Amino acid sequence: MTATTTTRDGHPAGGGPAPRWSPARLGHHRYLWWGGALLLAALAAAIAIGLDTSPGPGLTDGGALAVMVAVCLVAPVLLWMTVHELVTAVRRRPRDDVRAYGTGQPARGAAPPDVPGERAWPRPAEEVLLHVEVDHVPDAARIVERAVRHGRHRFVETDREQLRLRSGRGTLTATGPDGLVRHRATRVPLPGHHRARWDLELDGRRLGCEVRGLQPVPRRTLLEPDGTAWLVRTGTPSLLDQLRGGRAARLRPHGRLPEDLAPDAVAFCLWLFCELAEHQDRARSYGLEYGASEPEPVADAWAGVAPRDRHEEARP
């Protein structure tokens, strides 16, 4: 039996909910890179001063002087970015971050690789959006978009069956051929600025995660009612992949989920996080473009309804 680490005890093994000011909340943020670059600049300045052998006061050696000029120009930028990233790291961390997670089964999702010479338009009648590897079984499930008579529908496919994905304002469901809802995700508003909780029902198992509509979060913490914690990372693509665009720029969600979840439930969970990340980017860009003084339009965009199309159905 696979061991599970929970957060329901007073002092669980391996940690538990991290305090707001704990370094465990900040270690993955970019301020460390900017601070390291600032230290390297200071080290370069110290070496340049030490290598200057001129007897007169000041720096007269050409190489040392060039290093000092470069450091003086770059240091303010590095210092400003270090402080900015540190403040941002403190403000953006969600309160559901924990340091100990259940082991469970590994899950990983990835978009299909690009095909050289493949045409982007017209779109194919059937397109695989996400391949899902469950418990080291490749392509155990997949998210497929298929053209139908009145548009395009999305499905969760496995070797046994396929479930139809339906989305609305703050909901995502996976329905079987018999019309019964197998998996459901529902958005529940929380007090505060652009905060909500997503309640997931996966084959009768309940999980939940807290997200913020305007803040990019590089990982998700799923919590069960008894306090068991599960970690899913959204797998942000590299800068090179983002510049390449297309399938290379898609997210690659991966993490650990309960071992009793079927492959279709795992695929549903990973796809929800991909959809959340996409619409959080939309809500964040809307807030930067028009201001986030009105929480309702931004919350609607986060749930899948664009601010200018609030009465149209969209993805969750």
JSON list of N, CA, C and O in Angstrom, two decimals, residues 23 26-39 81-82 85-86:
[
{"chain": "A", "resi": 23, "resn": "PRO", "atom": "N", "xyz": [10.17, 30.79, 4.46]},
{"chain": "A", "resi": 23, "resn": "PRO", "atom": "CA", "xyz": [10.93, 30.70, 3.20]},
{"chain": "A", "resi": 23, "resn": "PRO", "atom": "C", "xyz": [10.42, 29.60, 2.28]},
{"chain": "A", "resi": 23, "resn": "PRO", "atom": "O", "xyz": [10.68, 29.64, 1.08]},
{"chain": "A", "resi": 26, "resn": "LEU", "atom": "N", "xyz": [8.63, 30.96, -0.61]},
{"chain": "A", "resi": 26, "resn": "LEU", "atom": "CA", "xyz": [9.30, 31.90, -1.49]},
{"chain": "A", "resi": 26, "resn": "LEU", "atom": "C", "xyz": [10.41, 31.28, -2.33]},
{"chain": "A", "resi": 26, "resn": "LEU", "atom": "O", "xyz": [10.92, 31.91, -3.25]},
{"chain": "A", "resi": 27, "resn": "GLY", "atom": "N", "xyz": [10.81, 30.06, -2.04]},
{"chain": "A", "resi": 27, "resn": "GLY", "atom": "CA", "xyz": [12.02, 29.51, -2.62]},
{"chain": "A", "resi": 27, "resn": "GLY", "atom": "C", "xyz": [11.98, 29.33, -4.12]},
{"chain": "A", "resi": 27, "resn": "GLY", "atom": "O", "xyz": [13.03, 29.27, -4.76]},
{"chain": "A", "resi": 28, "resn": "HIS", "atom": "N", "xyz": [10.78, 29.23, -4.73]},
{"chain": "A", "resi": 28, "resn": "HIS", "atom": "CA", "xyz": [10.71, 28.95, -6.16]},
{"chain": "A", "resi": 28, "resn": "HIS", "atom": "C", "xyz": [10.59, 30.21, -6.99]},
{"chain": "A", "resi": 28, "resn": "HIS", "atom": "O", "xyz": [10.41, 30.13, -8.20]},
{"chain": "A", "resi": 29, "resn": "HIS", "atom": "N", "xyz": [10.65, 31.39, -6.38]},
{"chain": "A", "resi": 29, "resn": "HIS", "atom": "CA", "xyz": [10.41, 32.62, -7.13]},
{"chain": "A", "resi": 29, "resn": "HIS", "atom": "C", "xyz": [11.70, 33.20, -7.70]},
{"chain": "A", "resi": 29, "resn": "HIS", "atom": "O", "xyz": [12.81, 32.88, -7.27]},
{"chain": "A", "resi": 30, "resn": "ARG", "atom": "N", "xyz": [11.51, 34.09, -8.65]},
{"chain": "A", "resi": 30, "resn": "ARG", "atom": "CA", "xyz": [12.63, 34.59, -9.44]},
{"chain": "A", "resi": 30, "resn": "ARG", "atom": "C", "xyz": [13.49, 35.61, -8.72]},
{"chain": "A", "resi": 30, "resn": "ARG", "atom": "O", "xyz": [14.53, 35.99, -9.23]},
{"chain": "A", "resi": 31, "resn": "TYR", "atom": "N", "xyz": [13.07, 36.06, -7.56]},
{"chain": "A", "resi": 31, "resn": "TYR", "atom": "CA", "xyz": [13.90, 37.05, -6.86]},
{"chain": "A", "resi": 31, "resn": "TYR", "atom": "C", "xyz": [15.26, 36.46, -6.51]},
{"chain": "A", "resi": 31, "resn": "TYR", "atom": "O", "xyz": [16.26, 37.20, -6.36]},
{"chain": "A", "resi": 32, "resn": "LEU", "atom": "N", "xyz": [15.34, 35.13, -6.35]},
{"chain": "A", "resi": 32, "resn": "LEU", "atom": "CA", "xyz": [16.64, 34.50, -6.07]},
{"chain": "A", "resi": 32, "resn": "LEU", "atom": "C", "xyz": [17.60, 34.68, -7.24]},
{"chain": "A", "resi": 32, "resn": "LEU", "atom": "O", "xyz": [18.81, 34.89, -7.05]},
{"chain": "A", "resi": 33, "resn": "TRP", "atom": "N", "xyz": [17.09, 34.59, -8.48]},
{"chain": "A", "resi": 33, "resn": "TRP", "atom": "CA", "xyz": [17.94, 34.78, -9.65]},
{"chain": "A", "resi": 33, "resn": "TRP", "atom": "C", "xyz": [18.44, 36.21, -9.74]},
{"chain": "A", "resi": 33, "resn": "TRP", "atom": "O", "xyz": [19.61, 36.46, -10.04]},
{"chain": "A", "resi": 34, "resn": "TRP", "atom": "N", "xyz": [17.54, 37.16, -9.49]},
{"chain": "A", "resi": 34, "resn": "TRP", "atom": "CA", "xyz": [17.97, 38.57, -9.54]},
{"chain": "A", "resi": 34, "resn": "TRP", "atom": "C", "xyz": [18.95, 38.89, -8.41]},
{"chain": "A", "resi": 34, "resn": "TRP", "atom": "O", "xyz": [19.92, 39.61, -8.62]},
{"chain": "A", "resi": 35, "resn": "GLY", "atom": "N", "xyz": [18.69, 38.35, -7.21]},
{"chain": "A", "resi": 35, "resn": "GLY", "atom": "CA", "xyz": [19.64, 38.56, -6.11]},
{"chain": "A", "resi": 35, "resn": "GLY", "atom": "C", "xyz": [20.98, 37.94, -6.40]},
{"chain": "A", "resi": 35, "resn": "GLY", "atom": "O", "xyz": [22.03, 38.52, -6.10]},
{"chain": "A", "resi": 36, "resn": "GLY", "atom": "N", "xyz": [21.00, 36.74, -7.02]},
{"chain": "A", "resi": 36, "resn": "GLY", "atom": "CA", "xyz": [22.26, 36.12, -7.40]},
{"chain": "A", "resi": 36, "resn": "GLY", "atom": "C", "xyz": [23.01, 36.92, -8.44]},
{"chain": "A", "resi": 36, "resn": "GLY", "atom": "O", "xyz": [24.25, 37.04, -8.38]},
{"chain": "A", "resi": 37, "resn": "ALA", "atom": "N", "xyz": [22.27, 37.49, -9.41]},
{"chain": "A", "resi": 37, "resn": "ALA", "atom": "CA", "xyz": [22.92, 38.33, -10.42]},
{"chain": "A", "resi": 37, "resn": "ALA", "atom": "C", "xyz": [23.51, 39.58, -9.78]},
{"chain": "A", "resi": 37, "resn": "ALA", "atom": "O", "xyz": [24.60, 40.04, -10.17]},
{"chain": "A", "resi": 38, "resn": "LEU", "atom": "N", "xyz": [22.83, 40.13, -8.77]},
{"chain": "A", "resi": 38, "resn": "LEU", "atom": "CA", "xyz": [23.37, 41.30, -8.07]},
{"chain": "A", "resi": 38, "resn": "LEU", "atom": "C", "xyz": [24.65, 40.94, -7.33]},
{"chain": "A", "resi": 38, "resn": "LEU", "atom": "O", "xyz": [25.62, 41.73, -7.33]},
{"chain": "A", "resi": 39, "resn": "LEU", "atom": "N", "xyz": [24.70, 39.78, -6.70]},
{"chain": "A", "resi": 39, "resn": "LEU", "atom": "CA", "xyz": [25.92, 39.35, -6.01]},
{"chain": "A", "resi": 39, "resn": "LEU", "atom": "C", "xyz": [27.06, 39.13, -7.00]},
{"chain": "A", "resi": 39, "resn": "LEU", "atom": "O", "xyz": [28.22, 39.46, -6.71]},
{"chain": "A", "resi": 81, "resn": "MET", "atom": "N", "xyz": [14.75, 44.86, -9.44]},
{"chain": "A", "resi": 81, "resn": "MET", "atom": "CA", "xyz": [14.08, 43.62, -9.78]},
{"chain": "A", "resi": 81, "resn": "MET", "atom": "C", "xyz": [14.09, 42.65, -8.60]},
{"chain": "A", "resi": 81, "resn": "MET", "atom": "O", "xyz": [13.12, 41.90, -8.39]},
{"chain": "A", "resi": 82, "resn": "THR", "atom": "N", "xyz": [15.17, 42.62, -7.82]},
{"chain": "A", "resi": 82, "resn": "THR", "atom": "CA", "xyz": [15.22, 41.75, -6.64]},
{"chain": "A", "resi": 82, "resn": "THR", "atom": "C", "xyz": [14.14, 42.13, -5.64]},
{"chain": "A", "resi": 82, "resn": "THR", "atom": "O", "xyz": [13.40, 41.27, -5.15]},
{"chain": "A", "resi": 85, "resn": "GLU", "atom": "N", "xyz": [10.58, 41.34, -7.14]},
{"chain": "A", "resi": 85, "resn": "GLU", "atom": "CA", "xyz": [10.23, 39.92, -7.13]},
{"chain": "A", "resi": 85, "resn": "GLU", "atom": "C", "xyz": [10.00, 39.41, -5.72]},
{"chain": "A", "resi": 85, "resn": "GLU", "atom": "O", "xyz": [9.15, 38.55, -5.49]},
{"chain": "A", "resi": 86, "resn": "LEU", "atom": "N", "xyz": [10.74, 39.93, -4.74]},
{"chain": "A", "resi": 86, "resn": "LEU", "atom": "CA", "xyz": [10.55, 39.51, -3.36]},
{"chain": "A", "resi": 86, "resn": "LEU", "atom": "C", "xyz": [9.18, 39.93, -2.86]},
{"chain": "A", "resi": 86, "resn": "LEU", "atom": "O", "xyz": [8.44, 39.15, -2.24]}
]
